PDB file of C-alpha atoms in Angstrom:
ATOM      1  CA  ASP A   1      24.720  10.325 -42.148  1.00 56.00           C
ATOM      2  CA  GLY A   2      26.517  13.618 -41.492  1.00 66.00           C
ATOM      3  CA  GLY A   3      28.158  15.275 -44.412  1.00 92.00           C
ATOM      4  CA  ILE A   4      28.451  18.107 -46.859  1.00 95.00           C
ATOM      5  CA  THR A   5      26.119  18.405 -49.823  1.00 95.00           C
ATOM      6  CA  GLN A   6      27.095  20.384 -52.839  1.00 95.00           C
ATOM      7  CA  SER A   7      24.546  20.709 -55.551  1.00 88.00           C
ATOM      8  CA  PRO A   8      24.311  20.367 -58.398  1.00 90.00           C
ATOM      9  CA  LYS A   9      27.277  18.235 -59.451  1.00 91.00           C
ATOM     10  CA  TYR A  10      27.361  19.857 -62.893  1.00 94.00           C
ATOM     11  CA  LEU A  11      26.106  23.327 -63.749  1.00 93.00           C
ATOM     12  CA  PHE A  12      25.960  25.123 -67.061  1.00 93.00           C
ATOM     13  CA  ARG A  13      25.312  28.844 -67.411  1.00 91.00           C
ATOM     14  CA  LYS A  14      25.417  31.423 -70.113  1.00 91.00           C
ATOM     15  CA  GLU A  15      28.039  34.119 -69.960  1.00 89.00           C
ATOM     16  CA  GLY A  16      26.842  37.206 -68.115  1.00 89.00           C
ATOM     17  CA  GLN A  17      24.473  35.344 -65.790  1.00 91.00           C
ATOM     18  CA  ASN A  18      24.987  35.127 -62.066  1.00 93.00           C
ATOM     19  CA  VAL A  19      24.862  31.628 -60.629  1.00 94.00           C
ATOM     20  CA  THR A  20      24.704  30.384 -57.048  1.00 95.00           C
ATOM     21  CA  LEU A  21      26.392  27.182 -55.894  1.00 96.00           C
ATOM     22  CA  SER A  22      24.944  25.486 -52.867  1.00 96.00           C
ATOM     23  CA  CYS A  23      26.879  24.076 -49.909  1.00 97.00           C
ATOM     24  CA  GLU A  24      24.948  22.565 -46.998  1.00 97.00           C
ATOM     25  CA  GLN A  25      26.376  20.722 -43.997  1.00 97.00           C
ATOM     26  CA  ASN A  26      24.807  18.807 -41.135  1.00 95.00           C
ATOM     27  CA  LEU A  27      28.081  18.240 -39.284  1.00 93.00           C
ATOM     28  CA  ASN A  28      27.574  21.219 -36.954  1.00 92.00           C
ATOM     29  CA  HIS A  29      31.003  22.483 -38.012  1.00 91.00           C
ATOM     30  CA  ASP A  30      31.815  26.093 -37.319  1.00 90.00           C
ATOM     31  CA  ALA A  31      33.885  27.169 -40.297  1.00 91.00           C
ATOM     32  CA  MET A  32      33.104  26.813 -43.987  1.00 94.00           C
ATOM     33  CA  TYR A  33      35.281  27.436 -47.010  1.00 95.00           C
ATOM     34  CA  TRP A  34      34.993  27.721 -50.780  1.00 96.00           C
ATOM     35  CA  TYR A  35      37.870  26.658 -53.012  1.00 95.00           C
ATOM     36  CA  ARG A  36      38.269  26.673 -56.744  1.00 95.00           C
ATOM     37  CA  GLN A  37      40.354  24.280 -58.817  1.00 92.00           C
ATOM     38  CA  ASP A  38      41.648  24.937 -62.314  1.00 91.00           C
ATOM     39  CA  PRO A  39      43.705  22.506 -64.427  1.00 84.00           C
ATOM     40  CA  GLY A  40      47.347  22.436 -63.332  1.00 79.00           C
ATOM     41  CA  GLN A  41      46.701  24.559 -60.251  1.00 82.00           C
ATOM     42  CA  GLY A  42      46.193  23.831 -56.602  1.00 84.00           C
ATOM     43  CA  LEU A  43      42.969  24.570 -54.761  1.00 90.00           C
ATOM     44  CA  ARG A  44      42.645  28.316 -54.297  1.00 92.00           C
ATOM     45  CA  LEU A  45      40.613  29.900 -51.500  1.00 92.00           C
ATOM     46  CA  ILE A  46      37.734  32.126 -52.580  1.00 96.00           C
ATOM     47  CA  TYR A  47      35.901  32.957 -49.339  1.00 96.00           C
ATOM     48  CA  TYR A  48      35.636  31.532 -45.860  1.00 94.00           C
ATOM     49  CA  SER A  49      33.413  31.971 -42.843  1.00 94.00           C
ATOM     50  CA  GLN A  50      34.342  31.099 -39.272  1.00 90.00           C
ATOM     51  CA  ILE A  51      30.983  31.966 -37.694  1.00 91.00           C
ATOM     52  CA  VAL A  52      27.452  32.772 -38.764  1.00 94.00           C
ATOM     53  CA  ASN A  53      26.950  36.244 -40.235  1.00 95.00           C
ATOM     54  CA  ASP A  54      30.671  36.716 -40.769  1.00 94.00           C
ATOM     55  CA  PHE A  55      32.930  35.880 -43.713  1.00 95.00           C
ATOM     56  CA  GLN A  56      36.304  36.897 -45.120  1.00 93.00           C
ATOM     57  CA  LYS A  57      37.797  37.111 -48.587  1.00 94.00           C
ATOM     58  CA  GLY A  58      40.278  34.489 -49.602  1.00 91.00           C
ATOM     59  CA  ASP A  59      42.986  34.846 -52.220  1.00 90.00           C
ATOM     60  CA  ILE A  60      40.724  35.099 -55.278  1.00 94.00           C
ATOM     61  CA  ALA A  61      37.464  36.687 -54.060  1.00 96.00           C
ATOM     62  CA  GLU A  62      36.957  39.085 -56.967  1.00 96.00           C
ATOM     63  CA  GLY A  63      33.778  38.311 -58.898  1.00 96.00           C
ATOM     64  CA  TYR A  64      32.318  36.162 -56.114  1.00 97.00           C
ATOM     65  CA  SER A  65      29.987  36.785 -53.194  1.00 97.00           C
ATOM     66  CA  VAL A  66      28.860  34.678 -50.238  1.00 98.00           C
ATOM     67  CA  SER A  67      26.490  34.752 -47.298  1.00 97.00           C
ATOM     68  CA  ARG A  68      26.383  32.851 -44.004  1.00 97.00           C
ATOM     69  CA  GLU A  69      22.925  33.380 -42.573  1.00 97.00           C
ATOM     70  CA  LYS A  70      22.774  29.884 -41.079  1.00 96.00           C
ATOM     71  CA  LYS A  71      25.484  27.659 -39.667  1.00 96.00           C
ATOM     72  CA  GLU A  72      24.489  24.891 -42.076  1.00 97.00           C
ATOM     73  CA  SER A  73      24.660  26.873 -45.295  1.00 97.00           C
ATOM     74  CA  PHE A  74      27.352  28.813 -47.173  1.00 98.00           C
ATOM     75  CA  PRO A  75      26.186  29.561 -50.729  1.00 97.00           C
ATOM     76  CA  LEU A  76      28.622  30.980 -53.259  1.00 97.00           C
ATOM     77  CA  THR A  77      27.427  33.319 -56.012  1.00 97.00           C
ATOM     78  CA  VAL A  78      29.541  33.548 -59.121  1.00 95.00           C
ATOM     79  CA  THR A  79      28.762  36.943 -60.604  1.00 93.00           C
ATOM     80  CA  SER A  80      29.147  38.204 -64.131  1.00 88.00           C
ATOM     81  CA  ALA A  81      32.189  40.149 -62.903  1.00 87.00           C
ATOM     82  CA  GLN A  82      34.171  36.903 -62.537  1.00 89.00           C
ATOM     83  CA  LYS A  83      36.314  36.795 -65.676  1.00 88.00           C
ATOM     84  CA  ASN A  84      36.930  33.039 -65.843  1.00 90.00           C
ATOM     85  CA  PRO A  85      34.146  31.309 -63.936  1.00 93.00           C
ATOM     86  CA  THR A  86      34.469  27.889 -65.566  1.00 94.00           C
ATOM     87  CA  ALA A  87      36.100  25.713 -62.898  1.00 94.00           C
ATOM     88  CA  PHE A  88      35.580  23.010 -60.292  1.00 94.00           C
ATOM     89  CA  TYR A  89      34.315  24.412 -56.975  1.00 96.00           C
ATOM     90  CA  LEU A  90      34.832  22.640 -53.656  1.00 96.00           C
ATOM     91  CA  CYS A  91      33.193  23.474 -50.348  1.00 96.00           C
ATOM     92  CA  ALA A  92      34.818  22.426 -47.054  1.00 95.00           C
ATOM     93  CA  THR A  93      34.055  22.654 -43.360  1.00 93.00           C
ATOM     94  CA  LEU A  94      36.171  22.649 -40.240  1.00 87.00           C
ATOM     95  CA  LYS A  95      35.090  21.809 -36.719  1.00 79.00           C
ATOM     96  CA  GLN A  96      36.584  24.015 -34.012  1.00 70.00           C
ATOM     97  CA  GLY A  97      39.654  22.241 -32.662  1.00 65.00           C
ATOM     98  CA  ALA A  98      39.631  19.588 -35.379  1.00 61.00           C
ATOM     99  CA  SER A  99      42.680  18.657 -37.323  1.00 67.00           C
ATOM    100  CA  GLY A 100      41.519  18.856 -40.915  1.00 79.00           C
ATOM    101  CA  TYR A 101      38.860  19.883 -43.354  1.00 88.00           C
ATOM    102  CA  THR A 102      35.896  17.813 -44.452  1.00 91.00           C
ATOM    103  CA  PHE A 103      35.173  18.335 -48.129  1.00 93.00           C
ATOM    104  CA  GLY A 104      32.076  18.152 -50.253  1.00 94.00           C
ATOM    105  CA  SER A 105      32.126  16.382 -53.595  1.00 92.00           C
ATOM    106  CA  GLY A 106      32.254  19.571 -55.639  1.00 94.00           C
ATOM    107  CA  THR A 107      30.369  21.342 -58.409  1.00 95.00           C
ATOM    108  CA  ARG A 108      31.750  21.663 -61.899  1.00 95.00           C
ATOM    109  CA  LEU A 109      30.595  24.967 -63.378  1.00 95.00           C
ATOM    110  CA  THR A 110      30.799  25.567 -67.103  1.00 94.00           C
ATOM    111  CA  VAL A 111      29.990  28.968 -68.513  1.00 91.00           C
ATOM    112  CA  VAL A 112      29.300  29.091 -72.233  1.00 88.00           C
TER     113      VAL A 112
ATOM    114  CA  ILE B   1      49.887  34.243 -52.146  1.00 54.00           C
ATOM    115  CA  LEU B   2      52.421  31.847 -50.624  1.00 68.00           C
ATOM    116  CA  ASN B   3      54.011  29.106 -52.655  1.00 83.00           C
ATOM    117  CA  VAL B   4      53.520  25.423 -51.887  1.00 91.00           C
ATOM    118  CA  GLU B   5      55.292  23.076 -54.269  1.00 93.00           C
ATOM    119  CA  GLN B   6      54.745  19.381 -54.706  1.00 95.00           C
ATOM    120  CA  SER B   7      56.912  17.043 -56.692  1.00 96.00           C
ATOM    121  CA  PRO B   8      56.727  15.120 -58.829  1.00 96.00           C
ATOM    122  CA  GLN B   9      53.590  16.369 -60.575  1.00 94.00           C
ATOM    123  CA  SER B  10      52.720  12.820 -61.560  1.00 95.00           C
ATOM    124  CA  LEU B  11      54.063   9.362 -60.957  1.00 95.00           C
ATOM    125  CA  HIS B  12      53.351   5.997 -62.603  1.00 96.00           C
ATOM    126  CA  VAL B  13      54.466   2.923 -60.663  1.00 97.00           C
ATOM    127  CA  GLN B  14      53.870  -0.814 -60.744  1.00 97.00           C
ATOM    128  CA  GLU B  15      51.882  -2.614 -58.082  1.00 97.00           C
ATOM    129  CA  GLY B  16      54.206  -3.461 -55.215  1.00 97.00           C
ATOM    130  CA  ASP B  17      56.616  -0.563 -55.807  1.00 97.00           C
ATOM    131  CA  SER B  18      57.285   1.818 -52.947  1.00 96.00           C
ATOM    132  CA  THR B  19      57.184   5.510 -53.707  1.00 96.00           C
ATOM    133  CA  ASN B  20      57.493   8.924 -52.119  1.00 95.00           C
ATOM    134  CA  PHE B  21      56.553  12.509 -52.883  1.00 94.00           C
ATOM    135  CA  THR B  22      57.736  15.861 -51.611  1.00 97.00           C
ATOM    136  CA  CYS B  23      55.915  18.944 -50.384  1.00 97.00           C
ATOM    137  CA  SER B  24      57.851  22.211 -49.943  1.00 96.00           C
ATOM    138  CA  PHE B  25      56.335  25.164 -48.111  1.00 93.00           C
ATOM    139  CA  PRO B  26      57.356  28.444 -46.443  1.00 88.00           C
ATOM    140  CA  SER B  27      59.011  27.637 -43.115  1.00 87.00           C
ATOM    141  CA  SER B  28      58.263  30.977 -41.484  1.00 85.00           C
ATOM    142  CA  ASN B  29      55.011  31.315 -39.520  1.00 83.00           C
ATOM    143  CA  PHE B  30      54.421  27.571 -39.836  1.00 86.00           C
ATOM    144  CA  TYR B  31      51.481  26.161 -37.902  1.00 86.00           C
ATOM    145  CA  ALA B  32      50.539  22.747 -39.323  1.00 89.00           C
ATOM    146  CA  LEU B  33      50.899  20.576 -42.430  1.00 93.00           C
ATOM    147  CA  HIS B  34      48.009  18.554 -43.839  1.00 93.00           C
ATOM    148  CA  TRP B  35      48.083  15.701 -46.351  1.00 95.00           C
ATOM    149  CA  TYR B  36      44.976  14.721 -48.297  1.00 95.00           C
ATOM    150  CA  ARG B  37      44.215  11.941 -50.750  1.00 95.00           C
ATOM    151  CA  TRP B  38      41.829  12.828 -53.574  1.00 94.00           C
ATOM    152  CA  GLU B  39      40.467   9.977 -55.646  1.00 92.00           C
ATOM    153  CA  THR B  40      38.715  10.712 -58.904  1.00 86.00           C
ATOM    154  CA  ALA B  41      35.002  11.511 -58.482  1.00 83.00           C
ATOM    155  CA  LYS B  42      35.303  11.573 -54.684  1.00 88.00           C
ATOM    156  CA  SER B  43      35.934  14.218 -52.038  1.00 90.00           C
ATOM    157  CA  PRO B  44      39.463  14.828 -50.752  1.00 92.00           C
ATOM    158  CA  GLU B  45      40.098  12.674 -47.696  1.00 92.00           C
ATOM    159  CA  ALA B  46      42.313  13.771 -44.810  1.00 91.00           C
ATOM    160  CA  LEU B  47      45.370  11.544 -44.286  1.00 93.00           C
ATOM    161  CA  PHE B  48      47.581  13.298 -41.755  1.00 92.00           C
ATOM    162  CA  VAL B  49      48.038  16.517 -39.850  1.00 91.00           C
ATOM    163  CA  MET B  50      51.487  17.234 -38.455  1.00 92.00           C
ATOM    164  CA  THR B  51      52.623  20.179 -36.386  1.00 91.00           C
ATOM    165  CA  LEU B  52      56.019  19.467 -34.811  1.00 92.00           C
ATOM    166  CA  ASN B  53      59.397  19.401 -36.466  1.00 94.00           C
ATOM    167  CA  GLY B  54      60.430  15.775 -36.826  1.00 95.00           C
ATOM    168  CA  ASP B  55      56.846  14.495 -36.629  1.00 93.00           C
ATOM    169  CA  GLU B  56      56.209  11.155 -38.289  1.00 96.00           C
ATOM    170  CA  LYS B  57      52.740   9.774 -38.884  1.00 95.00           C
ATOM    171  CA  LYS B  58      51.688   6.398 -40.235  1.00 96.00           C
ATOM    172  CA  LYS B  59      48.417   4.975 -41.565  1.00 93.00           C
ATOM    173  CA  GLY B  60      48.733   1.453 -42.886  1.00 95.00           C
ATOM    174  CA  ARG B  61      51.222   1.488 -45.749  1.00 97.00           C
ATOM    175  CA  ILE B  62      51.303   5.287 -45.909  1.00 97.00           C
ATOM    176  CA  SER B  63      53.560   7.417 -43.750  1.00 97.00           C
ATOM    177  CA  ALA B  64      54.682  11.041 -43.657  1.00 97.00           C
ATOM    178  CA  THR B  65      57.495  13.058 -42.134  1.00 97.00           C
ATOM    179  CA  LEU B  66      57.827  16.749 -41.406  1.00 97.00           C
ATOM    180  CA  ASN B  67      60.752  19.185 -41.336  1.00 97.00           C
ATOM    181  CA  THR B  68      59.473  22.609 -40.314  1.00 94.00           C
ATOM    182  CA  LYS B  69      62.925  24.237 -40.161  1.00 94.00           C
ATOM    183  CA  GLU B  70      63.612  23.707 -43.843  1.00 94.00           C
ATOM    184  CA  GLY B  71      59.970  23.642 -44.911  1.00 94.00           C
ATOM    185  CA  TYR B  72      59.336  20.206 -46.384  1.00 96.00           C
ATOM    186  CA  SER B  73      57.325  17.061 -45.840  1.00 97.00           C
ATOM    187  CA  TYR B  74      57.644  13.619 -47.427  1.00 98.00           C
ATOM    188  CA  LEU B  75      54.812  11.180 -48.033  1.00 98.00           C
ATOM    189  CA  TYR B  76      55.792   7.523 -48.458  1.00 97.00           C
ATOM    190  CA  ILE B  77      53.698   4.666 -49.776  1.00 98.00           C
ATOM    191  CA  LYS B  78      55.092   1.185 -49.200  1.00 97.00           C
ATOM    192  CA  GLY B  79      54.087  -1.567 -51.617  1.00 97.00           C
ATOM    193  CA  SER B  80      51.734   0.552 -53.754  1.00 97.00           C
ATOM    194  CA  GLN B  81      48.390  -0.973 -54.695  1.00 97.00           C
ATOM    195  CA  PRO B  82      46.015   0.085 -57.505  1.00 96.00           C
ATOM    196  CA  GLU B  83      43.626   1.488 -54.903  1.00 95.00           C
ATOM    197  CA  ASP B  84      46.342   3.973 -53.901  1.00 96.00           C
ATOM    198  CA  SER B  85      45.893   5.690 -57.262  1.00 97.00           C
ATOM    199  CA  ALA B  86      44.825   9.253 -56.467  1.00 96.00           C
ATOM    200  CA  THR B  87      46.071  12.812 -56.274  1.00 95.00           C
ATOM    201  CA  TYR B  88      47.919  13.513 -53.045  1.00 97.00           C
ATOM    202  CA  LEU B  89      47.626  17.089 -51.822  1.00 95.00           C
ATOM    203  CA  CYS B  90      49.644  18.805 -49.163  1.00 95.00           C
ATOM    204  CA  ALA B  91      48.464  21.971 -47.458  1.00 92.00           C
ATOM    205  CA  PRO B  92      50.267  23.958 -44.772  1.00 90.00           C
ATOM    206  CA  THR B  93      48.498  26.356 -42.499  1.00 86.00           C
ATOM    207  CA  LEU B  94      50.486  29.386 -41.445  1.00 79.00           C
ATOM    208  CA  ASN B  95      50.042  31.521 -38.364  1.00 74.00           C
ATOM    209  CA  TYR B  96      49.410  35.126 -39.233  1.00 64.00           C
ATOM    210  CA  GLY B  97      47.925  37.000 -36.315  1.00 61.00           C
ATOM    211  CA  GLY B  98      45.889  34.056 -35.105  1.00 57.00           C
ATOM    212  CA  ALA B  99      44.361  33.061 -38.444  1.00 57.00           C
ATOM    213  CA  THR B 100      45.521  29.454 -38.583  1.00 61.00           C
ATOM    214  CA  ASN B 101      42.613  27.742 -40.255  1.00 69.00           C
ATOM    215  CA  LYS B 102      43.308  28.657 -43.880  1.00 77.00           C
ATOM    216  CA  LEU B 103      44.923  25.841 -45.797  1.00 83.00           C
ATOM    217  CA  ILE B 104      47.175  26.709 -48.707  1.00 86.00           C
ATOM    218  CA  PHE B 105      47.167  23.845 -51.175  1.00 90.00           C
ATOM    219  CA  GLY B 106      49.895  22.600 -53.447  1.00 90.00           C
ATOM    220  CA  THR B 107      49.084  21.425 -56.971  1.00 90.00           C
ATOM    221  CA  GLY B 108      49.232  17.808 -55.903  1.00 94.00           C
ATOM    222  CA  THR B 109      51.037  14.667 -57.030  1.00 96.00           C
ATOM    223  CA  LEU B 110      49.001  12.366 -59.241  1.00 96.00           C
ATOM    224  CA  LEU B 111      49.850   8.739 -58.510  1.00 97.00           C
ATOM    225  CA  ALA B 112      48.835   5.955 -60.894  1.00 97.00           C
ATOM    226  CA  VAL B 113      49.538   2.383 -59.787  1.00 97.00           C
ATOM    227  CA  GLN B 114      49.464  -0.211 -62.553  1.00 96.00           C
ATOM    228  CA  PRO B 115      48.372  -3.742 -61.607  1.00 94.00           C
TER     229      PRO B 115
END
């Protein structure tokens, strides 16, 4: 079945450590996005990529980094520079010409 | 960062009640308006995409309308059922120099339907 895989579902890290969240898709969709959700707030865009080897900052990119070496994969690294990394992270894809995003099931990151 | 407001924040209704929520968004540079349903422990699921002023879309008991001139959309659920319990998100996309694929999400309306 085609879909988006985010792994792991739950992730715990110590403060000061970098951590990479995985997002893999076999939908052959062109664009990929990373969003973050915090309690009481809407989904906020971190980074997005419309084609391989290209990506743009979203509204809250500070403290994060991404890469898009393959169409299928858009990993997000949460660096130690991110002040409040504990959150729920959602990956989404968009097919060129399609009318809406397809979302993964998310990763809940807790930094202790 | 542009402001997208959804109201109410949460809503508790009885099975069989009809209900509606509001999404307000900037009307300038409007491109499209998306509605998603997000059930607990699942991925957000696309409900509707609307682009034209006056658009109305319907999917079973759920329907939505769009007013792009004043910047709002309504989502209606007729005869709510417990399985409708979810967070309903709206997300406009705005057209800034051709970049129309970035969705800007509201905080959502949490609907709980009691049997």
